Amino acid sequence: MAWLDLVKAFDSVPHRFLVEAAIRHGFNLWILRMSLDAYRFERRLSADGCFSEPLIATRSLIAGSTSATTELRVLFLDLLDEAAAMSPLADLSVYVDDTSVDAVGDEESASLEVERVTDFLCDGFARMGMEVSASKGHVMASRVAIGA
């Protein structure tokens, strides 16, 4: 079993990919627009009375908002569906931004499938500009050699 945790998941959601996923899955674009607009207002950096040009956030969801976890699901839906279809041995479990990949079978087949699906997920998250935590991820196996 492999556990994956995304680094600052809500803070790193790319709006462009979220909008594309919302269109593909029929998510209500008016609701999405209201949600993203709440975060995309102009901001300026200031130091000692000097101000920057306006900045507009193009990444991030408001953690704690009622729609943030649903929007995260919409973003990850295609990747997780593809990963689930890759292997009859592998099972995925997802809780918000944490994903586990589990497989039952003979040691070699199960460990290879967990590795293959986990690599696929890590690559997919990276393509979206999201980072899988190197320190929070874990592997659990029936023997140390398999986990390694």
PDB file of C-alpha atoms in Angstrom:
ATOM      1  CA  MET A   1       0.000   0.000   0.000  1.00  0.00           C
ATOM      2  CA  ALA A   2       1.228   3.487  -0.838  1.00  0.00           C
ATOM      3  CA  TRP A   3      -0.081   6.726   0.690  1.00  0.00           C
ATOM      4  CA  LEU A   4       0.250   9.991  -1.214  1.00  0.00           C
ATOM      5  CA  ASP A   5      -0.274  13.451   0.232  1.00  0.00           C
ATOM      6  CA  LEU A   6      -0.260  16.603  -1.851  1.00  0.00           C
ATOM      7  CA  VAL A   7       1.755  19.574  -0.636  1.00  0.00           C
ATOM      8  CA  LYS A   8      -0.524  22.565  -0.011  1.00  0.00           C
ATOM      9  CA  ALA A   9      -3.211  21.000  -2.195  1.00  0.00           C
ATOM     10  CA  PHE A  10      -5.778  23.783  -1.897  1.00  0.00           C
ATOM     11  CA  ASP A  11      -3.101  26.454  -2.345  1.00  0.00           C
ATOM     12  CA  SER A  12      -1.751  24.948  -5.561  1.00  0.00           C
ATOM     13  CA  VAL A  13      -4.869  24.154  -7.585  1.00  0.00           C
ATOM     14  CA  PRO A  14      -4.335  25.634 -11.063  1.00  0.00           C
ATOM     15  CA  HIS A  15      -7.515  27.450 -12.104  1.00  0.00           C
ATOM     16  CA  ARG A  16      -6.987  26.684 -15.795  1.00  0.00           C
ATOM     17  CA  PHE A  17      -6.996  22.907 -15.222  1.00  0.00           C
ATOM     18  CA  LEU A  18      -9.957  23.168 -12.857  1.00  0.00           C
ATOM     19  CA  VAL A  19     -12.051  25.087 -15.408  1.00  0.00           C
ATOM     20  CA  GLU A  20     -11.177  22.555 -18.139  1.00  0.00           C
ATOM     21  CA  ALA A  21     -12.164  19.662 -15.852  1.00  0.00           C
ATOM     22  CA  ALA A  22     -15.383  21.417 -14.838  1.00  0.00           C
ATOM     23  CA  ILE A  23     -16.375  21.814 -18.487  1.00  0.00           C
ATOM     24  CA  ARG A  24     -15.615  18.124 -19.234  1.00  0.00           C
ATOM     25  CA  HIS A  25     -17.679  16.927 -16.283  1.00  0.00           C
ATOM     26  CA  GLY A  26     -20.603  19.329 -16.524  1.00  0.00           C
ATOM     27  CA  PHE A  27     -19.840  21.112 -13.260  1.00  0.00           C
ATOM     28  CA  ASN A  28     -21.884  24.285 -12.875  1.00  0.00           C
ATOM     29  CA  LEU A  29     -19.618  27.011 -14.286  1.00  0.00           C
ATOM     30  CA  TRP A  30     -21.537  29.832 -12.592  1.00  0.00           C
ATOM     31  CA  ILE A  31     -20.813  28.323  -9.193  1.00  0.00           C
ATOM     32  CA  LEU A  32     -17.189  27.715 -10.131  1.00  0.00           C
ATOM     33  CA  ARG A  33     -16.827  31.290 -11.364  1.00  0.00           C
ATOM     34  CA  MET A  34     -18.211  32.703  -8.107  1.00  0.00           C
ATOM     35  CA  SER A  35     -15.854  30.501  -6.129  1.00  0.00           C
ATOM     36  CA  LEU A  36     -12.766  31.431  -8.151  1.00  0.00           C
ATOM     37  CA  ASP A  37     -13.692  35.126  -8.279  1.00  0.00           C
ATOM     38  CA  ALA A  38     -13.715  35.191  -4.473  1.00  0.00           C
ATOM     39  CA  TYR A  39     -10.021  34.438  -4.590  1.00  0.00           C
ATOM     40  CA  ARG A  40      -8.965  36.233  -7.777  1.00  0.00           C
ATOM     41  CA  PHE A  41      -9.464  39.835  -6.664  1.00  0.00           C
ATOM     42  CA  GLU A  42      -6.529  42.182  -7.279  1.00  0.00           C
ATOM     43  CA  ARG A  43      -3.831  42.280  -4.627  1.00  0.00           C
ATOM     44  CA  ARG A  44      -0.751  44.414  -4.217  1.00  0.00           C
ATOM     45  CA  LEU A  45       2.432  43.802  -2.305  1.00  0.00           C
ATOM     46  CA  SER A  46       3.539  46.671  -0.109  1.00  0.00           C
ATOM     47  CA  ALA A  47       6.749  47.583   1.686  1.00  0.00           C
ATOM     48  CA  ASP A  48       7.482  50.890   3.382  1.00  0.00           C
ATOM     49  CA  GLY A  49       4.678  52.677   1.547  1.00  0.00           C
ATOM     50  CA  CYS A  50       5.645  51.353  -1.910  1.00  0.00           C
ATOM     51  CA  PHE A  51       3.137  49.193  -3.750  1.00  0.00           C
ATOM     52  CA  SER A  52       3.540  46.663  -6.551  1.00  0.00           C
ATOM     53  CA  GLU A  53       1.525  46.410  -9.705  1.00  0.00           C
ATOM     54  CA  PRO A  54      -1.741  44.518  -9.164  1.00  0.00           C
ATOM     55  CA  LEU A  55      -1.410  40.748  -8.858  1.00  0.00           C
ATOM     56  CA  ILE A  56      -4.192  38.261  -9.596  1.00  0.00           C
ATOM     57  CA  ALA A  57      -4.063  34.727  -8.200  1.00  0.00           C
ATOM     58  CA  THR A  58      -4.393  32.002 -10.835  1.00  0.00           C
ATOM     59  CA  ARG A  59      -3.936  29.124  -8.397  1.00  0.00           C
ATOM     60  CA  SER A  60      -5.630  28.160  -5.165  1.00  0.00           C
ATOM     61  CA  LEU A  61      -8.992  27.363  -3.718  1.00  0.00           C
ATOM     62  CA  ILE A  62     -10.276  28.797  -0.504  1.00  0.00           C
ATOM     63  CA  ALA A  63      -9.720  25.992   1.998  1.00  0.00           C
ATOM     64  CA  GLY A  64     -12.777  25.712   4.179  1.00  0.00           C
ATOM     65  CA  SER A  65     -15.187  27.014   1.553  1.00  0.00           C
ATOM     66  CA  THR A  66     -18.191  24.792   0.988  1.00  0.00           C
ATOM     67  CA  SER A  67     -17.218  24.014  -2.593  1.00  0.00           C
ATOM     68  CA  ALA A  68     -13.427  23.572  -2.284  1.00  0.00           C
ATOM     69  CA  THR A  69     -13.405  19.801  -1.725  1.00  0.00           C
ATOM     70  CA  THR A  70     -15.906  19.267  -4.547  1.00  0.00           C
ATOM     71  CA  GLU A  71     -13.774  21.398  -6.864  1.00  0.00           C
ATOM     72  CA  LEU A  72     -10.724  19.337  -5.909  1.00  0.00           C
ATOM     73  CA  ARG A  73     -12.667  16.172  -6.785  1.00  0.00           C
ATOM     74  CA  VAL A  74     -13.631  17.598 -10.173  1.00  0.00           C
ATOM     75  CA  LEU A  75      -9.976  18.430 -10.856  1.00  0.00           C
ATOM     76  CA  PHE A  76      -8.742  14.929  -9.920  1.00  0.00           C
ATOM     77  CA  LEU A  77     -11.602  12.886 -11.395  1.00  0.00           C
ATOM     78  CA  ASP A  78     -10.039  12.004 -14.764  1.00  0.00           C
ATOM     79  CA  LEU A  79      -6.637  11.171 -13.278  1.00  0.00           C
ATOM     80  CA  LEU A  80      -8.144   8.956 -10.587  1.00  0.00           C
ATOM     81  CA  ASP A  81     -10.463   7.213 -13.062  1.00  0.00           C
ATOM     82  CA  GLU A  82      -7.507   6.450 -15.349  1.00  0.00           C
ATOM     83  CA  ALA A  83      -5.441   5.192 -12.424  1.00  0.00           C
ATOM     84  CA  ALA A  84      -8.277   2.957 -11.223  1.00  0.00           C
ATOM     85  CA  ALA A  85      -8.704   1.476 -14.705  1.00  0.00           C
ATOM     86  CA  MET A  86      -4.977   0.696 -15.042  1.00  0.00           C
ATOM     87  CA  SER A  87      -4.977  -2.372 -12.838  1.00  0.00           C
ATOM     88  CA  PRO A  88      -7.525  -4.942 -11.750  1.00  0.00           C
ATOM     89  CA  LEU A  89      -5.386  -5.565  -8.631  1.00  0.00           C
ATOM     90  CA  ALA A  90      -5.058  -1.976  -7.426  1.00  0.00           C
ATOM     91  CA  ASP A  91      -7.683  -0.195  -5.338  1.00  0.00           C
ATOM     92  CA  LEU A  92      -7.680   3.559  -4.803  1.00  0.00           C
ATOM     93  CA  SER A  93      -8.982   5.351  -1.742  1.00  0.00           C
ATOM     94  CA  VAL A  94      -9.187   9.123  -1.735  1.00  0.00           C
ATOM     95  CA  TYR A  95      -9.884  11.477   1.149  1.00  0.00           C
ATOM     96  CA  VAL A  96      -9.743  15.107   0.034  1.00  0.00           C
ATOM     97  CA  ASP A  97      -6.069  15.428  -1.036  1.00  0.00           C
ATOM     98  CA  ASP A  98      -4.774  12.121   0.353  1.00  0.00           C
ATOM     99  CA  THR A  99      -4.730   9.069  -1.898  1.00  0.00           C
ATOM    100  CA  SER A 100      -3.835   5.482  -1.106  1.00  0.00           C
ATOM    101  CA  VAL A 101      -3.081   2.728  -3.593  1.00  0.00           C
ATOM    102  CA  ASP A 102      -3.576  -0.807  -2.339  1.00  0.00           C
ATOM    103  CA  ALA A 103      -3.277  -4.189  -4.027  1.00  0.00           C
ATOM    104  CA  VAL A 104      -3.866  -7.753  -2.928  1.00  0.00           C
ATOM    105  CA  GLY A 105      -2.318 -10.694  -4.707  1.00  0.00           C
ATOM    106  CA  ASP A 106       0.984 -12.469  -4.965  1.00  0.00           C
ATOM    107  CA  GLU A 107       3.800 -10.295  -3.636  1.00  0.00           C
ATOM    108  CA  GLU A 108       5.461  -9.524  -6.945  1.00  0.00           C
ATOM    109  CA  SER A 109       2.295  -8.693  -8.890  1.00  0.00           C
ATOM    110  CA  ALA A 110       0.742  -6.644  -6.095  1.00  0.00           C
ATOM    111  CA  SER A 111       3.879  -4.610  -5.419  1.00  0.00           C
ATOM    112  CA  LEU A 112       4.432  -3.940  -9.134  1.00  0.00           C
ATOM    113  CA  GLU A 113       0.855  -2.753  -9.574  1.00  0.00           C
ATOM    114  CA  VAL A 114       1.029  -0.444  -6.547  1.00  0.00           C
ATOM    115  CA  GLU A 115       4.281   0.982  -7.897  1.00  0.00           C
ATOM    116  CA  ARG A 116       2.909   1.431 -11.414  1.00  0.00           C
ATOM    117  CA  VAL A 117      -0.319   3.124 -10.319  1.00  0.00           C
ATOM    118  CA  THR A 118       1.505   5.285  -7.759  1.00  0.00           C
ATOM    119  CA  ASP A 119       4.010   6.447 -10.402  1.00  0.00           C
ATOM    120  CA  PHE A 120       1.123   7.239 -12.758  1.00  0.00           C
ATOM    121  CA  LEU A 121      -0.609   9.336 -10.075  1.00  0.00           C
ATOM    122  CA  CYS A 122       2.586  11.189  -9.148  1.00  0.00           C
ATOM    123  CA  ASP A 123       3.203  12.013 -12.822  1.00  0.00           C
ATOM    124  CA  GLY A 124      -0.412  13.138 -13.273  1.00  0.00           C
ATOM    125  CA  PHE A 125      -0.330  15.416 -10.237  1.00  0.00           C
ATOM    126  CA  ALA A 126       2.988  16.865 -11.458  1.00  0.00           C
ATOM    127  CA  ARG A 127       1.468  17.602 -14.895  1.00  0.00           C
ATOM    128  CA  MET A 128      -1.149  19.672 -13.066  1.00  0.00           C
ATOM    129  CA  GLY A 129       1.610  21.546 -11.253  1.00  0.00           C
ATOM    130  CA  MET A 130       0.860  19.871  -7.936  1.00  0.00           C
ATOM    131  CA  GLU A 131       3.532  18.343  -5.723  1.00  0.00           C
ATOM    132  CA  VAL A 132       3.346  15.002  -3.916  1.00  0.00           C
ATOM    133  CA  SER A 133       4.938  15.263  -0.472  1.00  0.00           C
ATOM    134  CA  ALA A 134       8.183  13.331  -0.143  1.00  0.00           C
ATOM    135  CA  SER A 135       7.993  13.438   3.655  1.00  0.00           C
ATOM    136  CA  LYS A 136       4.324  12.599   4.269  1.00  0.00           C
ATOM    137  CA  GLY A 137       3.975   9.703   1.834  1.00  0.00           C
ATOM    138  CA  HIS A 138       4.330   6.194   3.198  1.00  0.00           C
ATOM    139  CA  VAL A 139       4.529   2.616   1.972  1.00  0.00           C
ATOM    140  CA  MET A 140       3.272  -0.397   3.880  1.00  0.00           C
ATOM    141  CA  ALA A 141       3.901  -3.980   2.805  1.00  0.00           C
ATOM    142  CA  SER A 142       3.888  -7.476   4.253  1.00  0.00           C
ATOM    143  CA  ARG A 143       7.690  -7.520   4.233  1.00  0.00           C
ATOM    144  CA  VAL A 144      10.382  -4.809   4.343  1.00  0.00           C
ATOM    145  CA  ALA A 145      11.908  -5.978   1.068  1.00  0.00           C
ATOM    146  CA  ILE A 146       8.586  -5.565  -0.748  1.00  0.00           C
ATOM    147  CA  GLY A 147       8.031  -2.094   0.695  1.00  0.00           C
ATOM    148  CA  ALA A 148      11.481  -1.016  -0.383  1.00  0.00           C
TER     149      ALA A 148
END
